[in-house]
Every structure is written in structure tokens, then in C-alpha cells.
PDB file of C-alpha atoms in Angstrom:
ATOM      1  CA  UNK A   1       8.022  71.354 101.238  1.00 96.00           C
ATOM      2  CA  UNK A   2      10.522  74.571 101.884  1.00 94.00           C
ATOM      3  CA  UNK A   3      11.695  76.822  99.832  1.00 91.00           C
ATOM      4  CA  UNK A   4      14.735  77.568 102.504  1.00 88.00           C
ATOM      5  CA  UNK A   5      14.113  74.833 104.489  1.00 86.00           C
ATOM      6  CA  UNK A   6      15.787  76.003 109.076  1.00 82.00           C
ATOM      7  CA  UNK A   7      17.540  79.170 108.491  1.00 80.00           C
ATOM      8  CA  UNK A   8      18.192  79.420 112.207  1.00 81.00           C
ATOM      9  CA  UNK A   9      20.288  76.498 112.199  1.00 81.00           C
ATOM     10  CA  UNK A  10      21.770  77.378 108.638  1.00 81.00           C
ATOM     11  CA  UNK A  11      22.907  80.740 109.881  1.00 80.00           C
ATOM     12  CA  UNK A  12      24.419  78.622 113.191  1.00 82.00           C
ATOM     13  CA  UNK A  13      26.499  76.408 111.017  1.00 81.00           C
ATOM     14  CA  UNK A  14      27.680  78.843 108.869  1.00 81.00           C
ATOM     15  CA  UNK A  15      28.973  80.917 112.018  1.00 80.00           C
ATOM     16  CA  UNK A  16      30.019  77.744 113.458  1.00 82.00           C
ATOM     17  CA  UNK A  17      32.157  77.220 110.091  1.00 82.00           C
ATOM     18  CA  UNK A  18      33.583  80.429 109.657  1.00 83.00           C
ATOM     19  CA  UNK A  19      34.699  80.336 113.705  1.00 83.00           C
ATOM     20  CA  UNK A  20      36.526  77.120 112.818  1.00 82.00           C
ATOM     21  CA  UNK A  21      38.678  78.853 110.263  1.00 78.00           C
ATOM     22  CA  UNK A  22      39.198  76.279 107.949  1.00 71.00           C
ATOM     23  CA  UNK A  23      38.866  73.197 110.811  1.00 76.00           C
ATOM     24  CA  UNK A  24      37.011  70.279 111.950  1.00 78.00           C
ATOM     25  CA  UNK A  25      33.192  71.125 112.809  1.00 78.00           C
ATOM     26  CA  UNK A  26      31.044  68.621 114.206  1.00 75.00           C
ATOM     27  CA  UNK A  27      28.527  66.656 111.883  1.00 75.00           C
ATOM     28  CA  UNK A  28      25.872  67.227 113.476  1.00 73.00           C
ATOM     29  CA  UNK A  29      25.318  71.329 112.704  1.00 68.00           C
ATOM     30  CA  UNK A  30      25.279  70.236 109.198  1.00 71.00           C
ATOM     31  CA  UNK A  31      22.689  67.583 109.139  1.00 73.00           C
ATOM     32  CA  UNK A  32      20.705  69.602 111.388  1.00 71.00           C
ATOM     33  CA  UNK A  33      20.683  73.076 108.883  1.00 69.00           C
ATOM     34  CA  UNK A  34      19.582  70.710 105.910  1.00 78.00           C
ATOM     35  CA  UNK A  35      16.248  71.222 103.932  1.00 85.00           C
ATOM     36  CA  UNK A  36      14.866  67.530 105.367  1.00 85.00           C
ATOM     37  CA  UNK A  37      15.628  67.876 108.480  1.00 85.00           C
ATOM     38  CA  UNK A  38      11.533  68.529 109.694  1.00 90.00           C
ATOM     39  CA  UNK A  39      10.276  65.530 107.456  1.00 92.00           C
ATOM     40  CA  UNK A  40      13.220  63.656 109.410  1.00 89.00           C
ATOM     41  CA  UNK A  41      12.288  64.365 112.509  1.00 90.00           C
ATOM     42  CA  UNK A  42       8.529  64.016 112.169  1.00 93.00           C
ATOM     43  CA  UNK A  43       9.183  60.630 111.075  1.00 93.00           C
ATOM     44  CA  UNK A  44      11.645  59.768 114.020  1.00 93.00           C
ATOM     45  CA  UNK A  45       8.803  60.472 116.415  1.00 95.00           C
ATOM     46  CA  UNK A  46       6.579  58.468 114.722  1.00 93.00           C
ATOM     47  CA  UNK A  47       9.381  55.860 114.202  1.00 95.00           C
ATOM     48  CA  UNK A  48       7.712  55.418 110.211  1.00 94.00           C
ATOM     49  CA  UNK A  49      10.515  54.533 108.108  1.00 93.00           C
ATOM     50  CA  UNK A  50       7.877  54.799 104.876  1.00 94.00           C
ATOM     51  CA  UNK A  51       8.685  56.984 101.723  1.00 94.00           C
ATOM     52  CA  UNK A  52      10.343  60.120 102.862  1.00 95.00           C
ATOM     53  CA  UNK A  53      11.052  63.634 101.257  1.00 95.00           C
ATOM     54  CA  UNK A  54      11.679  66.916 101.051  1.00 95.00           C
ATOM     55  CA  UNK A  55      10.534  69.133  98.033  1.00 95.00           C
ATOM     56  CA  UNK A  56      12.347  72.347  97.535  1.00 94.00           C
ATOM     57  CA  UNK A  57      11.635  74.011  94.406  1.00 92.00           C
ATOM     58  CA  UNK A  58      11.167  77.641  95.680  1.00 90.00           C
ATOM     59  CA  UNK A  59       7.729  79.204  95.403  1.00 91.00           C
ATOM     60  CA  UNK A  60       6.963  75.780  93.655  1.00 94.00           C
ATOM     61  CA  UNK A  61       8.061  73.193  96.646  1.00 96.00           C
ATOM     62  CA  UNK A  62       4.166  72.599  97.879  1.00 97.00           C
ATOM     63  CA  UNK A  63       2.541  72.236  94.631  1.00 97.00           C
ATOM     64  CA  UNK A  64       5.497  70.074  93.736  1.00 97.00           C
ATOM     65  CA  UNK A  65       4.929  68.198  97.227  1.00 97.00           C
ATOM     66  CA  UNK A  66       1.182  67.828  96.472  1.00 97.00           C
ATOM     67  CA  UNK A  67       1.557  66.353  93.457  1.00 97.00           C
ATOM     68  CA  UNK A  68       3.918  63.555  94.712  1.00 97.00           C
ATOM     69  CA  UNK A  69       1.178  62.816  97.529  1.00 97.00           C
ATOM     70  CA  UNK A  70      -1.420  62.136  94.977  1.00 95.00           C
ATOM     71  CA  UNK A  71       1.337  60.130  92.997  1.00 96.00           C
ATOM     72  CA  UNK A  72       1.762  58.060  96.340  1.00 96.00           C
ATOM     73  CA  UNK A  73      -1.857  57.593  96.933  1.00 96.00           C
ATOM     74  CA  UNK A  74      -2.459  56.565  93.270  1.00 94.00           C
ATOM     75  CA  UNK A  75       0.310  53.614  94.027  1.00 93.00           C
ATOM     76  CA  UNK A  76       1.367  51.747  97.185  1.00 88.00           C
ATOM     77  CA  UNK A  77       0.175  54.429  99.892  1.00 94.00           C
ATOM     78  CA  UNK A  78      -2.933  54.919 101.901  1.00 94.00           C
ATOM     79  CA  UNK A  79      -2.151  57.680 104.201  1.00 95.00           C
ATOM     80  CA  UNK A  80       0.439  60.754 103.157  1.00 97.00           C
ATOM     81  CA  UNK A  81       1.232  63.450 105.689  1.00 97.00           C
ATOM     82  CA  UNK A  82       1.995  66.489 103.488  1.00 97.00           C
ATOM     83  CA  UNK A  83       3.116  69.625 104.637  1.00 95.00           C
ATOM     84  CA  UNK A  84       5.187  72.738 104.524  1.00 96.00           C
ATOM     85  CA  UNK A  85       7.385  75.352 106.583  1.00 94.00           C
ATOM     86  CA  UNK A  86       9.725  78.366 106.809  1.00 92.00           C
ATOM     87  CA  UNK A  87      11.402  80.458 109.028  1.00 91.00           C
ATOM     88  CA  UNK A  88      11.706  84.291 109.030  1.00 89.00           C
ATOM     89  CA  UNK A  89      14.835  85.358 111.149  1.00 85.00           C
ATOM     90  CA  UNK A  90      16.468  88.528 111.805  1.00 84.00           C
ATOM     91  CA  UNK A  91      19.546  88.360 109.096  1.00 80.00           C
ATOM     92  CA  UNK A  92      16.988  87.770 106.656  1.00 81.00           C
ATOM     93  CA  UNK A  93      15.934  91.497 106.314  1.00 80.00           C
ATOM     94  CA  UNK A  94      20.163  92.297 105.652  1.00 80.00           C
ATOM     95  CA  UNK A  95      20.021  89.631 102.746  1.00 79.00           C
ATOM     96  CA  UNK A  96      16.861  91.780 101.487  1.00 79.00           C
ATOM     97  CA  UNK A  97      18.610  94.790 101.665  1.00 80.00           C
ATOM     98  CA  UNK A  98      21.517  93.265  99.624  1.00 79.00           C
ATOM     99  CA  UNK A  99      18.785  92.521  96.881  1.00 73.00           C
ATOM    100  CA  UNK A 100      17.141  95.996  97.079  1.00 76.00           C
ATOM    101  CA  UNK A 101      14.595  95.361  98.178  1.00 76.00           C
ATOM    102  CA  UNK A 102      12.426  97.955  99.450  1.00 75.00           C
ATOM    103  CA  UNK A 103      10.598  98.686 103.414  1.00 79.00           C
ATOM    104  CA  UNK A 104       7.891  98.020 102.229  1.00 76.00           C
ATOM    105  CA  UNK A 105       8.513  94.313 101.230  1.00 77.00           C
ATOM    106  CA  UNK A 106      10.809  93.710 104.234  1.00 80.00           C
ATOM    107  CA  UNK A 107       7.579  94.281 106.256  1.00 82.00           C
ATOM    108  CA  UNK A 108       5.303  92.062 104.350  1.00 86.00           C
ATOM    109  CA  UNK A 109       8.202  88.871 105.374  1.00 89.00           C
ATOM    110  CA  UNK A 110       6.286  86.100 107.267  1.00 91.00           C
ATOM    111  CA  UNK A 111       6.727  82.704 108.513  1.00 93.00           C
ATOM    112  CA  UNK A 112       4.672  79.677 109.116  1.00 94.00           C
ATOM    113  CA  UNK A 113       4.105  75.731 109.112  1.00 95.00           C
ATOM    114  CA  UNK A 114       0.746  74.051 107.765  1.00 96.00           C
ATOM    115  CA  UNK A 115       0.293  70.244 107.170  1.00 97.00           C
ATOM    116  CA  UNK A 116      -1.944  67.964 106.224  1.00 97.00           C
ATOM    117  CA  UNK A 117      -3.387  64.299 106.091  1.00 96.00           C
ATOM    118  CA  UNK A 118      -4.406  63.138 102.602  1.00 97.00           C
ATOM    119  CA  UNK A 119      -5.844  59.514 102.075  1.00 96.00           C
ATOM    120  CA  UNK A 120      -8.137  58.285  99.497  1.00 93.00           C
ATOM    121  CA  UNK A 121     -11.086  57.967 102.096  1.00 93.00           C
ATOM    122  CA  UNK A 122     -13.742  60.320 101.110  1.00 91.00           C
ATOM    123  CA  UNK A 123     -13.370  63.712 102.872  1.00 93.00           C
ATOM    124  CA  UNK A 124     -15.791  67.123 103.863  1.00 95.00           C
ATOM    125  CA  UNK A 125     -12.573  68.305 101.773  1.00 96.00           C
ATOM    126  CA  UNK A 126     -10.801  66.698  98.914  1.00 95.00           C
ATOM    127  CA  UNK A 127      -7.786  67.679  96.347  1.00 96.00           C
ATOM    128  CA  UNK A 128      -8.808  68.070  93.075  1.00 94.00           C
ATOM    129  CA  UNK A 129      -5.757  69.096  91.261  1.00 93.00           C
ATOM    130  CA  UNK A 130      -2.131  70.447  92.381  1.00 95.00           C
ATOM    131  CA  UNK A 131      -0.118  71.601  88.955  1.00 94.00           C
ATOM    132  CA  UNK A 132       2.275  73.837  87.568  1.00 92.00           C
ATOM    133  CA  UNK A 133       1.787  75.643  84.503  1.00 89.00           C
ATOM    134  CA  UNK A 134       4.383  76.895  82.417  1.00 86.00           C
ATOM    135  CA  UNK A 135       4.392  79.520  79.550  1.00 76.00           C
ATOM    136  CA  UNK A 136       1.517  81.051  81.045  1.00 69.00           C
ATOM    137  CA  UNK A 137       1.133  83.884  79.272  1.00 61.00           C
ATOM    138  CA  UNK A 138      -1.987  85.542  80.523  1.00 69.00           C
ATOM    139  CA  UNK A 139      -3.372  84.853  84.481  1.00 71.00           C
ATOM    140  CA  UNK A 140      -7.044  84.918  83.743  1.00 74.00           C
ATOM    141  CA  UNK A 141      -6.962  82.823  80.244  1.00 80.00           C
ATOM    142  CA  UNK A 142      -4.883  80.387  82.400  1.00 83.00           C
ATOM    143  CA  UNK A 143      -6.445  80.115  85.184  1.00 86.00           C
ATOM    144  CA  UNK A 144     -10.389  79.907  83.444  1.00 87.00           C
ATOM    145  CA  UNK A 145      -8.950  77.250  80.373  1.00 89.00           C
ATOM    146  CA  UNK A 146      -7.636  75.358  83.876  1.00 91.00           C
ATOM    147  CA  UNK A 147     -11.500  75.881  85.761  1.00 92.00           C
ATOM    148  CA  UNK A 148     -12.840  74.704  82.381  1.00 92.00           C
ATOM    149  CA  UNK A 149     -11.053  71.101  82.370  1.00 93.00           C
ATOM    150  CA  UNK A 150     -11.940  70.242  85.769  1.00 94.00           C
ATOM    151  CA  UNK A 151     -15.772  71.177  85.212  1.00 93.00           C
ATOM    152  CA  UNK A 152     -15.384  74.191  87.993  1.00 94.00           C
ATOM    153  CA  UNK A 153     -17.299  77.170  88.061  1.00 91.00           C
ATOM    154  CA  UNK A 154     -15.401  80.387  88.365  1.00 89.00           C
ATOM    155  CA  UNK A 155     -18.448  82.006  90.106  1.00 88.00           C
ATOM    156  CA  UNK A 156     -19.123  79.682  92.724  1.00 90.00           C
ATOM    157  CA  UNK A 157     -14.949  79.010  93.324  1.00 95.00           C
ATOM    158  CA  UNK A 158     -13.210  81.459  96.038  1.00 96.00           C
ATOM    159  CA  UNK A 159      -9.972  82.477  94.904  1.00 94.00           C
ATOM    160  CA  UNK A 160      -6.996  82.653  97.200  1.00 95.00           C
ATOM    161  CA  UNK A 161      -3.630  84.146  96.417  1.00 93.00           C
ATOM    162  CA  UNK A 162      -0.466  83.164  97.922  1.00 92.00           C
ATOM    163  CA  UNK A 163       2.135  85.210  96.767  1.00 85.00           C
ATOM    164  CA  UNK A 164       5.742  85.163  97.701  1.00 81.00           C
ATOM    165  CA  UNK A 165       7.973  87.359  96.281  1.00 75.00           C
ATOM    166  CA  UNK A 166       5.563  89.676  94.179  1.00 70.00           C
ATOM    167  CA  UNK A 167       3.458  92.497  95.567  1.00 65.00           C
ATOM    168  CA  UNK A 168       0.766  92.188  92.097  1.00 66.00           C
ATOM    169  CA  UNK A 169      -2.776  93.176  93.017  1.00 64.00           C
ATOM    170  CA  UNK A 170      -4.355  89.889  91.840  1.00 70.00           C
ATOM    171  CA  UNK A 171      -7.670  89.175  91.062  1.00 76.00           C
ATOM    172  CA  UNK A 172      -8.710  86.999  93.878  1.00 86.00           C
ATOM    173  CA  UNK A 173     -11.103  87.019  96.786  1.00 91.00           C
ATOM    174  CA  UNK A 174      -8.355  86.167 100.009  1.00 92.00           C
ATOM    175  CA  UNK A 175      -4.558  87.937  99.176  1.00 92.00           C
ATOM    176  CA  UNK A 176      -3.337  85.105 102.316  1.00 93.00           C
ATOM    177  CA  UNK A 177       0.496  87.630 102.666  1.00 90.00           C
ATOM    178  CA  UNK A 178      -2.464  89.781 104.730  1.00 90.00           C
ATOM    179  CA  UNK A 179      -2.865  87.023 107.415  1.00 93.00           C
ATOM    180  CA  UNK A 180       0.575  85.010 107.473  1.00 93.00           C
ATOM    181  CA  UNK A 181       3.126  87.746 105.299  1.00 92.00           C
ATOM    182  CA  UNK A 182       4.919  86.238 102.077  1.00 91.00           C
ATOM    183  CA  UNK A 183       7.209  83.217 102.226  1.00 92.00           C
ATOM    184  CA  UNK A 184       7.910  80.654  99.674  1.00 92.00           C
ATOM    185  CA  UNK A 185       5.697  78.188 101.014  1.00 95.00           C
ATOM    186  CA  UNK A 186       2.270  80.429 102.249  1.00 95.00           C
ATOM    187  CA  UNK A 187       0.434  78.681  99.351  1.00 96.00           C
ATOM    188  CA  UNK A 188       0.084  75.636 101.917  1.00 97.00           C
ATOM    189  CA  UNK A 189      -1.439  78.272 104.714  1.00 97.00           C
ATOM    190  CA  UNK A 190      -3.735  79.235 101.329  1.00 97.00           C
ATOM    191  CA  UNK A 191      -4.542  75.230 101.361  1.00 97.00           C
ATOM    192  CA  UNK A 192      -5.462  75.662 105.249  1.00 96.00           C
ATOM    193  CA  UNK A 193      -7.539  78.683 104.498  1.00 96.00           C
ATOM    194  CA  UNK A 194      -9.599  77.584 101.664  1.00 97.00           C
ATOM    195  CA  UNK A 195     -10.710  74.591 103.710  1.00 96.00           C
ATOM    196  CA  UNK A 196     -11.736  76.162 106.280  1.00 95.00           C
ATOM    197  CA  UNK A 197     -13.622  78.316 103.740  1.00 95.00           C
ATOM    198  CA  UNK A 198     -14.889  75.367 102.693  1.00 96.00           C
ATOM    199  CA  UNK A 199     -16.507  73.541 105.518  1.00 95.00           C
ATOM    200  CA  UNK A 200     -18.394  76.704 105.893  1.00 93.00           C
ATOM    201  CA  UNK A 201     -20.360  75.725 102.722  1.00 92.00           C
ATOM    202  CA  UNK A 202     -20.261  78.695 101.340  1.00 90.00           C
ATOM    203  CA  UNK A 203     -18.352  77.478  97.957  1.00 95.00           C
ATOM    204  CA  UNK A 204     -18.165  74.464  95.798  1.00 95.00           C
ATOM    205  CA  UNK A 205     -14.459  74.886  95.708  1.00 97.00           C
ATOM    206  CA  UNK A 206     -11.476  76.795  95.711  1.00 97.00           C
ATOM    207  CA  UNK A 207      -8.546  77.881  93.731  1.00 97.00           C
ATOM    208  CA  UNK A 208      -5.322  78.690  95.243  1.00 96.00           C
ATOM    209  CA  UNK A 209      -3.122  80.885  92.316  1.00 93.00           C
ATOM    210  CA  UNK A 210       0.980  80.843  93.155  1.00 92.00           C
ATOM    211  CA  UNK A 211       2.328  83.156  90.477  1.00 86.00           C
ATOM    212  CA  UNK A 212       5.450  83.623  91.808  1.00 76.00           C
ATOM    213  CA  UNK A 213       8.025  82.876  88.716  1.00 76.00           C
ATOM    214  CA  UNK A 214       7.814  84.344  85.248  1.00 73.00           C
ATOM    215  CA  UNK A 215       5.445  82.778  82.744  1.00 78.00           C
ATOM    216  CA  UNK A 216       4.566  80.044  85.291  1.00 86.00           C
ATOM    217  CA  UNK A 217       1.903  79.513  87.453  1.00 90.00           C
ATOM    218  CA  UNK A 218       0.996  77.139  90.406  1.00 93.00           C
ATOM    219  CA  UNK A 219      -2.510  75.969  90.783  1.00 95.00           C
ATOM    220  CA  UNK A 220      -4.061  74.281  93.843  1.00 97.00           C
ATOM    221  CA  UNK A 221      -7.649  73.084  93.189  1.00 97.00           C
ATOM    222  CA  UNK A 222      -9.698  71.861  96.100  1.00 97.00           C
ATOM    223  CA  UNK A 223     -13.339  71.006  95.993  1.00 96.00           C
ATOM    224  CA  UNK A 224     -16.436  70.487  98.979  1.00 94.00           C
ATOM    225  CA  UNK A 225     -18.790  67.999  99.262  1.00 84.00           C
TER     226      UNK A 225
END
């Protein structure tokens, strides 16, 4: 999952492009700046030539990659490796400025990689639910109607926000932009977090709230043994 998938080599090509003036470039600057290119490599090294992708929906690409694992798992697979990762480089602050965006948000920009191996072995740590909610009108009524399916207590559930693009005070326990900065894809740091949080046995389970896109919400619901 990426929401902008290697900037660094992006930002090469496109200087690489623009040097050419119109000319032959070689291939290879291209297929290196695409969105895939991690899963690609990852499964080079391993020399798997399984079921390979690359979700980029935005602030939406892990949940969206999540929800594919447990689609795998539920069919032909036994082991997914599911992950996420971003870049922060320097010409992404003059892009920001082109937005308007303020100092204050240019300093909250972060970076950062997490993955992780899901199977249907039982786990300290399990997945119970990885969705995206549209037309959600109100966070809490959302967010408690969703803790209410899955038989989860809000009391004994820490809350995690991963936040990419908004600077809302949300009601949650861990704002995760404090320890890794905001990036589309710091809900899967949140995921790293919150099982960490876990294994301590201090909570039952833990809810990871994405609200990054009007009237929709991304929900990450992990339980403990």
C-alpha cells in the first residue's frame, strides 16, 4: 500500500524527462518511479512469483490492502505479507506550499515503512476487521454502531488515530502523526503500534480510526488473545 508510492525516483525521472527535451529516456527510470515497484522487488528477493499488488487509494491504500489479505487468506493463500510505505523528500514541502498549506503542517510531514505477516494460524495478535465506511456522518455514532457489530467494548479498546492530511483533535487515546508525522499510509505504523499495545495485555483490542476523506472513514480492528 502507498498513497505516492518512491517519490525520489519519481522526481529523478521527471528531471530525467524534462533534460531529454522531448527524447528517448531509458526504460528503466520509469519502471523504477512506479507505485509497485517495493512489492516488486520484495518479491524478486524472495524469487515468489505468487499474487502480487500494489494498493493505492490515498489515505485509503492500507485498509484497502488489508482487506484484500483477508480476501486471499479466505481463498487459495496461507501466508500474505502485507505492508505499506512512503517517502518524505525535500520538493515535497514546495508542492505544499503550492497548496497553501501552512508551517505548521509542513512540519508535521513524515515518512515510514511497516509490514506485516498475516496467516490464518492463531496469533498473540489477530485482525478482526479492516473496512471503509462511507457517508459517515458522525465519528463517534460510526465508530460505536461499528464496536457494536463486532461485540467490542469501547472501554476496554485503545484508540489510535492515524491521520494524514487533517490536523482534527480526535477522540482517541495514541494521535500516531506524534511519533512517525502524517503520511498517507501512517495508519499501518497505527497497526504496528496497537500491537505492540497489545502484547502488553493491557487491552482486549484496538481500533485504528483513518478519517482522512469527507464523510468516509477507515477502520482497522485488531483484537488480543
Amino acid at each position: 500500500a502507498t498513497g505516492l508510492g518512491n517519490l525520489a525516483d519519481t522526481e529523478k525521472f521527471i528531471h530525467t524527462f524534462n533534460r531529454s527535451k522531448g527524447g528517448l529516456i531509458p526504460p528503466t527510470s520509469f519502471t523504477q518511479s512506479s507505485h509497485n515497484t517495493v512489492s516488486g522487488q520484495i518479491s524478486l528477493i524472495l524469487k515468489n512469483h505468487n499474487y502480487n499488488i500494489t494498493h493505492v487509494q490515498q489515505a485509503f491504500s492500507f485498509e484497502n490492502a488489508l482487506i484484500d489479505a483477508k480476501l486471499q487468506l479466505s481463498l487459495v493463500m496461507q501466508n500474505v505479507l502485507v505492508g505499506a510505505s512512503e517517502e518524505r523528500i525535500p520538493i515535497l514541502e514546495n508542492i505544499l506550499d503550492h497548496l497553501g498549506a501552512d508551517e505548521k503542517f509542513k512540519q508535521t510531514i513524515g515518512e515510514g515503512a511497516s509490514f506485516f505477516h498475516l496467516s490464518n494460524k492463531p496469533s498473540p495478535v489477530y485482525l478482526l476487521c479492516a473496512t471503509i465506511l462511507n457517508n459517515a456522518v458522525e465519528e463517534d455514532s460510526t465508530i460505536d454502531d461499528f464496536l457494536a457489530k463486532n461485540n467490542v467494548n469501547r472501554s476496554n479498546t485503545l484508540v489510535l488515530s492515524a491521520q494524514a492530511l487533517k490536523l482534527d483533535d480526535l477522540q482517541s487515546d495514541i494521535d500516531v502523526a506524534r511519533f512517525c508525522g502524517r503520511y498517507f499510509t501512517n495508519n499501518a505504523f497505527a497497526v504496528h503500534l496497537a500491537c505492540s499495545e497489545l502484547l502488553n495485555g493491557k487491552y482486549k483490542n484496538a481500533l485504528v480510526i483513518n478519517p482522512d476523506h469527507r464523510n468516509s472513514i477507515g477502520l482497522i480492528l485488531l483484537g488480543a488473545e
